[in-house]
């Protein structure tokens, strides 16, 4: 096979880029290691910033998102038995976020790719990238069953997530990695129950962080902070609901509707950035290059900003022979990536309890919260980041 851009990874980053490029007449092939059913069974976060939603519309994938997604103008931070509302609308000059699950985003992207007969190869095993520095001969190989196939291309986009092969194809002496591992994870439960609050509640509690989120008015998503040593099997549904209730202000806990979990999983919290995001004809996008703890809902949105920059750069290359965007991609994408890292790290520190946290750090954390609730300027800074910094 021959194509212009070979995209490794059929998650939201790869699919969105492929769809946007296709609409500009730029050919792509997407190689995905898993089956479509598997990709669509993964439950991930659900808050879309304005820029991401706009990209979905530009990709002609916004119809169901706009119909079924919920516009949220604010969220709550609960602390010390009280709730404080963070007014997104007021502090962002009228912006909001859209609550729409990443699984649904991915489903819509697959439907759009099907409609345009976009090439998405599933169960592509042993993907390998070749001659990334070559000006004439970059290619990708993969295996399907007993057959090894080859795709010749101008560029490779590594959108294959944190555990993908693309980042590992950059030589060790070129790649710089920055990482922070947090001493806890999030235990998440999805349940077909009425959400306890129409707006998200981020709760700081001495027993640990908790989050009340939702997918719709009949589908709730809740999380609690747990030690890294905990296993999902350790947590019965009853134990989960009990612990969640303890961490919420009593007025909210009393209204919690519980039910059987549809999905239950533990995700460790980690911050990670790989630099540069370009190596020869390879460009990294999304989780392949960086991940954040989910606290600020930046993961998917930051993947979206990579896709935005890369899309603009590739269109300028193919339309006008202008490579400035491609040459600046790594620097431009990373500038925004690091701001999302800073915000996610800040919000994680603000709301979680740390094992053996020194008394000094505990006091600072309490002061940070008190300052936030007393200062409209501090709230405006939170909001500016939460609704998404401009591209
Ligand atoms: N070959 C082909 N495909 C691969 C390979 C490989 N070697 N390794 C991984 N993949 C696929 C995965 O199966 C997955 O479907 O790449 C895809 C990467 O998708 P995601 O992990 O979802 O990453 P991305 O598309 O960048 O999505 C952005 O934002 O909120 C975060 O983690 C959240 O997934 C979300 C991300
Ligand atoms: C979610 O709904 O899964 C969710 C929402 C907000 C976050 C993280 C996760 O910050």
Coordinates of C-alpha atoms and ligand atoms in Angstrom, one line a residue:
X1 CA 0.0 0.0 0.0
X2 CA 1.0 3.6 -0.5
X3 CA -0.4 6.6 1.3
X4 CA 0.5 10.2 2.3
X5 CA 0.2 9.9 6.1
X6 CA 0.3 6.6 7.9
X7 CA -1.3 7.0 11.3
X8 CA -0.5 4.4 14.0
X9 CA -3.3 4.1 16.5
X10 CA -7.0 4.2 16.1
X11 CA -7.9 6.0 19.3
X12 CA -9.4 9.5 19.3
X13 CA -6.2 11.2 18.2
X14 CA -5.5 9.0 15.2
X15 CA -9.1 8.9 14.0
X16 CA -9.7 12.6 14.4
X17 CA -6.6 13.5 12.4
X18 CA -7.4 11.0 9.8
X19 CA -10.9 12.3 9.4
X20 CA -9.8 16.0 9.2
X21 CA -7.1 15.2 6.6
X22 CA -9.4 13.1 4.5
X23 CA -11.8 16.1 4.3
X24 CA -8.9 18.1 2.9
X25 CA -8.2 15.5 0.3
X26 CA -5.1 14.1 2.1
X27 CA -4.9 10.3 2.1
X28 CA -4.3 8.4 5.3
X29 CA -4.2 4.8 6.5
X30 CA -4.9 4.1 10.2
X31 CA -3.2 1.0 11.8
X32 CA -4.9 -0.1 15.0
X33 CA -3.6 -3.1 17.1
X34 CA -6.9 -3.9 18.6
X35 CA -10.4 -4.8 17.3
X36 CA -12.9 -2.0 17.0
X37 CA -15.0 -3.6 19.7
X38 CA -12.1 -3.5 22.1
X39 CA -11.3 0.1 21.4
X40 CA -15.0 1.0 22.0
X41 CA -15.2 -0.9 25.3
X42 CA -12.6 1.4 27.0
X43 CA -14.2 3.8 29.4
X44 CA -12.3 7.1 29.6
X45 CA -13.0 10.7 30.8
X46 CA -15.8 12.8 29.6
X47 CA -15.2 16.5 29.6
X48 CA -14.6 18.3 26.2
X49 CA -13.2 21.8 26.0
X50 CA -14.5 24.2 23.4
X51 CA -11.5 23.7 21.1
X52 CA -12.0 20.0 21.0
X53 CA -15.7 20.2 20.3
X54 CA -15.0 22.7 17.5
X55 CA -12.5 20.2 16.0
X56 CA -15.2 17.5 16.1
X57 CA -17.6 19.7 14.3
X58 CA -14.9 20.6 11.7
X59 CA -14.4 16.9 11.2
X60 CA -18.2 16.6 10.6
X61 CA -18.5 14.5 13.7
X62 CA -20.3 17.0 16.0
X63 CA -23.9 16.2 15.4
X64 CA -24.6 13.6 18.1
X65 CA -22.1 15.3 20.4
X66 CA -24.1 18.5 20.2
X67 CA -27.4 16.7 20.5
X68 CA -26.6 14.4 23.4
X69 CA -23.6 16.2 25.1
X70 CA -24.5 18.3 28.1
X71 CA -23.3 21.9 28.3
X72 CA -21.8 22.6 31.7
X73 CA -21.3 26.2 32.9
X74 CA -19.7 25.3 36.2
X75 CA -18.6 22.6 38.6
X76 CA -18.2 22.3 42.4
X77 CA -15.3 21.8 44.7
X78 CA -16.4 20.3 48.0
X79 CA -14.2 20.7 51.0
X80 CA -14.8 20.8 54.8
X81 CA -18.4 19.8 54.5
X82 CA -19.1 22.7 52.1
X83 CA -19.5 23.1 48.3
X84 CA -18.1 26.0 46.3
X85 CA -19.2 26.5 42.8
X86 CA -16.6 27.4 40.2
X87 CA -18.5 29.5 37.6
X88 CA -16.9 28.6 34.2
X89 CA -19.3 30.9 32.3
X90 CA -18.6 34.0 34.4
X91 CA -14.8 33.7 34.5
X92 CA -14.2 32.7 30.9
X93 CA -16.3 35.3 29.1
X94 CA -19.1 32.9 28.4
X95 CA -17.3 29.6 27.8
X96 CA -18.4 26.3 29.0
X97 CA -17.4 22.6 28.6
X98 CA -19.3 19.7 27.1
X99 CA -19.9 16.6 29.1
X100 CA -19.7 13.8 26.5
X101 CA -17.9 10.5 27.0
X102 CA -14.6 9.8 25.2
X103 CA -16.1 6.4 24.2
X104 CA -18.9 8.2 22.4
X105 CA -16.4 10.6 20.7
X106 CA -14.5 7.5 19.4
X107 CA -17.7 5.8 18.3
X108 CA -18.7 9.0 16.3
X109 CA -15.2 9.2 14.7
X110 CA -15.4 5.5 13.6
X111 CA -18.9 6.1 12.1
X112 CA -17.5 9.2 10.2
X113 CA -14.5 7.2 8.9
X114 CA -16.9 4.5 7.7
X115 CA -19.1 7.0 5.9
X116 CA -16.1 8.3 3.9
X117 CA -14.7 4.8 3.4
X118 CA -11.6 5.8 5.3
X119 CA -9.0 3.0 5.7
X120 CA -8.7 1.8 9.3
X121 CA -6.9 -1.6 9.6
X122 CA -7.7 -3.4 12.8
X123 CA -5.7 -6.2 14.5
X124 CA -2.6 -4.8 12.9
X125 CA 0.2 -6.7 14.8
X126 CA 3.8 -5.9 15.2
X127 CA 3.7 -2.4 13.6
X128 CA 7.3 -1.3 12.9
X129 CA 8.4 2.1 11.6
X130 CA 11.3 2.2 9.1
X131 CA 13.7 4.9 7.6
X132 CA 12.1 7.7 9.6
X133 CA 15.0 10.0 8.6
X134 CA 14.9 9.2 4.9
X135 CA 13.8 11.9 2.5
X136 CA 12.5 9.3 0.0
X137 CA 11.7 6.1 1.7
X138 CA 9.8 6.1 5.0
X139 CA 7.6 3.0 5.4
X140 CA 5.7 1.1 8.0
X141 CA 5.3 -2.7 8.2
X142 CA 2.7 -4.7 10.2
X143 CA 1.5 -8.3 10.4
X144 CA -2.0 -9.6 9.9
X145 CA -2.2 -13.3 10.5
X146 CA 0.8 -14.9 8.6
X147 CA 1.1 -12.0 6.2
X148 CA 3.5 -9.1 6.6
X149 CA 2.4 -5.9 4.8
X150 CA 4.1 -2.7 4.0
X151 CA 2.8 0.9 3.7
X152 CA 5.0 3.5 1.9
X153 CA 4.3 7.0 3.1
X154 CA 5.5 10.6 3.3
X155 CA 4.9 10.8 7.1
X156 CA 4.1 8.6 10.1
X157 CA 1.9 9.9 12.9
X158 CA 2.4 8.1 16.2
X159 CA -1.0 8.3 17.8
X160 CA -0.7 4.9 19.5
X161 CA -1.1 5.9 23.1
X162 CA 1.3 5.6 26.0
X163 CA 2.2 2.0 25.4
X164 CA 2.6 2.3 21.6
X165 CA 5.5 1.6 19.4
X166 CA 6.0 5.0 17.8
X167 CA 7.7 6.8 20.7
X168 CA 10.0 3.8 21.2
X169 CA 11.1 4.2 17.6
X170 CA 12.9 7.5 18.5
X171 CA 16.5 6.8 19.4
X172 CA 17.2 6.8 23.1
X173 CA 19.9 9.5 22.7
X174 CA 17.3 11.8 21.1
X175 CA 14.3 11.3 23.3
X176 CA 14.0 13.2 26.6
X177 CA 11.5 12.0 29.1
X178 CA 9.9 13.8 32.0
X179 CA 7.9 11.8 34.5
X180 CA 6.1 12.1 37.8
X181 CA 4.3 9.1 39.3
X182 CA 1.7 9.9 42.1
X183 CA 1.4 7.5 45.1
X184 CA -2.3 6.8 44.4
X185 CA -4.8 5.8 41.7
X186 CA -8.4 6.4 40.9
X187 CA -11.0 3.7 41.4
X188 CA -13.8 4.5 38.9
X189 CA -17.3 3.1 38.8
X190 CA -19.9 3.6 36.1
X191 CA -23.5 2.9 37.1
X192 CA -26.9 3.3 35.6
X193 CA -28.2 5.6 38.3
X194 CA -29.3 9.2 38.4
X195 CA -26.2 11.5 39.0
X196 CA -26.1 12.9 42.5
X197 CA -25.5 16.4 41.1
X198 CA -26.3 18.0 37.7
X199 CA -22.7 19.5 37.7
X200 CA -19.5 17.7 38.5
X201 CA -18.3 17.7 42.1
X202 CA -14.5 17.5 42.9
X203 CA -14.3 16.6 46.6
X204 CA -11.2 17.1 48.8
X205 CA -11.5 15.0 52.0
X206 CA -9.1 13.8 54.7
X207 CA -9.9 10.2 53.6
X208 CA -8.9 11.0 50.0
X209 CA -10.2 12.7 46.9
X210 CA -13.6 11.8 45.3
X211 CA -15.2 12.9 42.0
X212 CA -18.9 12.8 41.0
X213 CA -19.2 12.9 37.3
X214 CA -21.8 11.7 34.8
X215 CA -22.4 10.6 31.2
X216 CA -26.1 11.5 31.1
X217 CA -29.0 12.1 33.4
X218 CA -29.3 8.3 33.9
X219 CA -25.6 7.3 33.8
X220 CA -23.2 8.3 36.6
X221 CA -19.4 8.1 36.8
X222 CA -17.8 8.3 40.2
X223 CA -14.2 8.0 41.3
X224 CA -12.4 7.7 44.6
X225 CA -8.7 8.0 45.3
X226 CA -7.2 4.7 46.4
X227 CA -3.7 3.5 47.4
X228 CA -1.6 2.0 44.5
X229 CA -1.7 -1.4 46.3
X230 CA -5.5 -1.7 46.1
X231 CA -7.0 -4.1 43.5
X232 CA -10.4 -3.8 41.9
X233 CA -11.3 -7.2 43.5
X234 CA -10.8 -5.6 46.9
X235 CA -13.7 -3.2 46.3
X236 CA -17.2 -4.6 46.3
X237 CA -19.9 -2.2 45.0
X238 CA -21.1 -1.7 48.6
X239 CA -17.7 -0.8 49.9
X240 CA -17.2 1.7 47.0
X241 CA -20.5 3.5 47.6
X242 CA -19.8 3.5 51.4
X243 CA -16.4 5.1 50.9
X244 CA -17.7 7.6 48.3
X245 CA -20.5 8.7 50.7
X246 CA -18.0 9.3 53.5
X247 CA -15.9 11.7 51.3
X248 CA -18.8 13.8 50.2
X249 CA -20.5 16.6 52.2
X250 CA -23.4 15.1 54.1
X251 CA -26.0 17.0 52.2
X252 CA -24.8 15.4 49.0
X253 CA -24.0 12.0 50.4
X254 CA -27.6 11.7 51.6
X255 CA -28.9 12.1 48.1
X256 CA -26.6 9.6 46.4
X257 CA -28.4 7.0 44.4
X258 CA -26.5 3.7 44.4
X259 CA -26.8 0.7 42.1
X260 CA -24.8 -2.1 40.6
X261 CA -21.6 -1.1 38.8
X262 CA -21.5 -1.5 35.1
X263 CA -17.7 -1.0 35.0
X264 CA -15.1 -0.8 37.7
X265 CA -11.4 -0.1 37.2
X266 CA -8.4 1.4 38.9
X267 CA -6.1 3.8 37.0
X268 CA -2.8 4.9 38.5
X269 CA -2.1 8.7 38.2
X270 CA 0.9 9.7 36.2
X271 CA 2.4 12.8 34.5
X272 CA 4.7 12.2 31.5
X273 CA 6.1 14.2 28.6
X274 CA 8.4 13.0 25.8
X275 CA 10.4 15.5 23.8
X276 CA 10.8 16.2 20.9
X277 CA 7.4 15.3 19.4
X278 CA 9.0 15.0 16.0
X279 CA 11.8 12.7 14.7
X280 CA 12.4 13.0 11.0
X281 CA 9.2 12.0 9.3
X282 CA 7.5 10.8 12.5
X283 CA 5.2 13.1 14.5
X284 CA 3.8 12.0 17.9
X285 CA 0.3 13.1 19.0
X286 CA -1.8 12.5 22.1
X287 CA -1.0 9.9 24.8
X288 CA 1.9 8.6 22.7
X289 CA 3.8 11.8 23.7
X290 CA 2.3 12.8 27.0
X291 CA -0.1 11.9 29.7
X292 CA -1.7 13.7 32.7
X293 CA -3.5 12.6 35.8
X294 CA -7.2 12.9 35.0
X295 CA -7.9 15.6 37.7
X296 CA -8.1 18.5 35.3
X297 CA -9.8 16.6 32.5
X298 CA -6.9 17.6 30.2
X299 CA -5.9 14.2 28.6
X300 CA -8.2 14.0 25.6
X301 CA -8.3 17.8 25.2
X302 CA -4.5 18.0 25.0
X303 CA -4.5 15.2 22.4
X304 CA -6.9 17.5 20.5
X305 CA -4.5 20.4 20.5
X306 CA -1.8 18.2 19.1
X307 CA -4.2 17.1 16.3
X308 CA -5.1 20.8 15.7
X309 CA -1.4 21.8 15.2
X310 CA -0.5 18.8 13.2
X311 CA -3.6 19.0 10.9
X312 CA -2.8 22.7 10.1
X313 CA 0.8 21.9 9.5
X314 CA 0.1 18.9 7.1
X315 CA -2.5 20.9 5.2
X316 CA 0.0 23.8 4.7
X317 CA 2.5 21.2 3.5
X318 CA 0.3 19.5 1.0
X319 CA -1.6 22.6 -0.2
X320 CA 1.1 25.2 -0.3
X321 CA 4.4 23.3 0.1
X322 CA 4.9 25.3 3.3
X323 CA 6.7 23.3 5.9
X324 CA 7.0 25.9 8.7
X325 CA 4.1 24.3 10.6
X326 CA 5.8 20.9 10.5
X327 CA 9.1 22.3 11.5
X328 CA 7.5 24.2 14.4
X329 CA 5.1 21.3 15.4
X330 CA 7.1 19.9 18.3
X331 CA 7.9 23.3 19.9
X332 CA 4.3 24.6 19.4
X333 CA 2.6 21.5 20.6
X334 CA 4.9 21.1 23.6
X335 CA 4.3 24.7 24.8
X336 CA 0.6 23.9 25.3
X337 CA 1.3 20.4 26.5
X338 CA 3.4 21.7 29.4
X339 CA 0.7 24.2 30.4
X340 CA -1.8 21.3 30.6
X341 CA 0.9 19.4 32.7
X342 CA 1.2 22.3 35.1
X343 CA -2.6 22.6 35.5
X344 CA -3.2 18.9 36.0
X345 CA -0.3 18.7 38.5
X346 CA -1.7 21.7 40.4
X347 CA -5.3 20.4 40.5
X348 CA -4.1 17.0 41.6
X349 CA -2.0 18.5 44.4
X350 CA -4.9 20.7 45.5
X351 CA -7.4 17.9 45.9
X352 CA -5.6 14.7 46.9
X353 CA -4.2 13.4 50.2
X354 CA -0.7 12.2 50.2
X355 CA 0.6 9.4 52.4
X356 CA 3.0 10.8 55.1
X357 CA 2.4 14.3 53.9
X358 CA 4.4 16.8 56.1
X359 CA 2.3 19.1 58.2
X360 CA 3.8 22.1 56.3
X361 CA 2.5 20.7 53.0
X362 CA -0.9 20.0 54.5
X363 CA -1.1 23.7 55.7
X364 CA -0.1 24.9 52.2
X365 CA -2.8 22.8 50.6
X366 CA -5.4 24.1 52.9
X367 CA -4.2 27.6 52.2
X368 CA -4.3 27.1 48.5
X369 CA -8.0 26.0 48.8
X370 CA -8.8 29.0 51.1
X371 CA -7.1 31.4 48.7
X372 CA -9.0 29.9 45.7
X373 CA -12.4 30.3 47.3
X374 CA -11.6 33.8 48.5
X375 CA -10.1 35.2 45.2
X376 CA -12.0 35.6 42.0
X377 CA -8.7 36.1 40.2
X378 CA -7.6 32.6 41.4
X379 CA -10.9 31.1 40.2
X380 CA -10.5 32.9 36.9
X381 CA -7.0 31.3 36.5
X382 CA -8.5 27.8 37.3
X383 CA -11.3 28.4 34.8
X384 CA -9.1 29.7 32.0
X385 CA -7.2 26.4 32.1
X386 CA -10.3 24.2 32.7
X387 CA -12.2 25.4 29.7
X388 CA -9.0 25.2 27.6
X389 CA -6.3 27.6 26.8
X390 CA -6.5 29.0 23.2
X391 CA -4.6 27.0 20.5
Ligands
LIG1 N1 0.2 -0.5 16.9 C1 -1.1 -0.1 16.5 N2 -1.9 0.5 17.4 C2 -1.5 0.6 18.7 C3 -0.2 0.2 19.1 C4 0.6 -0.4 18.1 N3 1.8 -0.9 18.5 N4 -0.1 0.4 20.4 C5 -1.2 1.0 20.8 N5 -2.1 1.1 19.7 C6 -3.5 1.7 19.7 C7 -4.3 1.4 21.0 O1 -4.9 0.1 20.9 C8 -5.3 2.5 21.0 O2 -6.5 2.2 20.4 O3 -3.4 3.1 19.7 C9 -4.6 3.7 20.3 C10 -4.2 4.8 21.2 O4 -5.4 5.4 21.7 P1 -5.4 6.2 23.1 O5 -4.6 5.4 24.1 O6 -6.8 6.4 23.4 O7 -4.6 7.5 22.8 P2 -5.1 8.8 22.0 O8 -5.8 8.5 20.8 O9 -3.9 9.7 22.0 O10 -6.2 9.5 22.9 C11 -6.0 10.5 23.8 O11 -6.5 11.2 26.1 O12 -7.8 11.3 28.0 C12 -6.7 10.7 27.4 O13 -6.0 8.5 27.8 C13 -7.0 9.3 27.3 O14 -7.1 7.8 25.4 C14 -7.2 9.1 25.8 C15 -6.2 10.1 25.3
LIG2 C1 -15.1 11.6 33.9 O1 -16.3 11.9 33.8 O2 -14.7 10.5 33.7 C2 -14.2 12.6 34.4 C3 -14.6 13.9 34.5 C4 -13.7 14.9 34.9 C5 -12.4 14.6 35.3 C6 -12.0 13.3 35.1 C7 -12.8 12.3 34.7 O3 -11.6 15.6 35.7

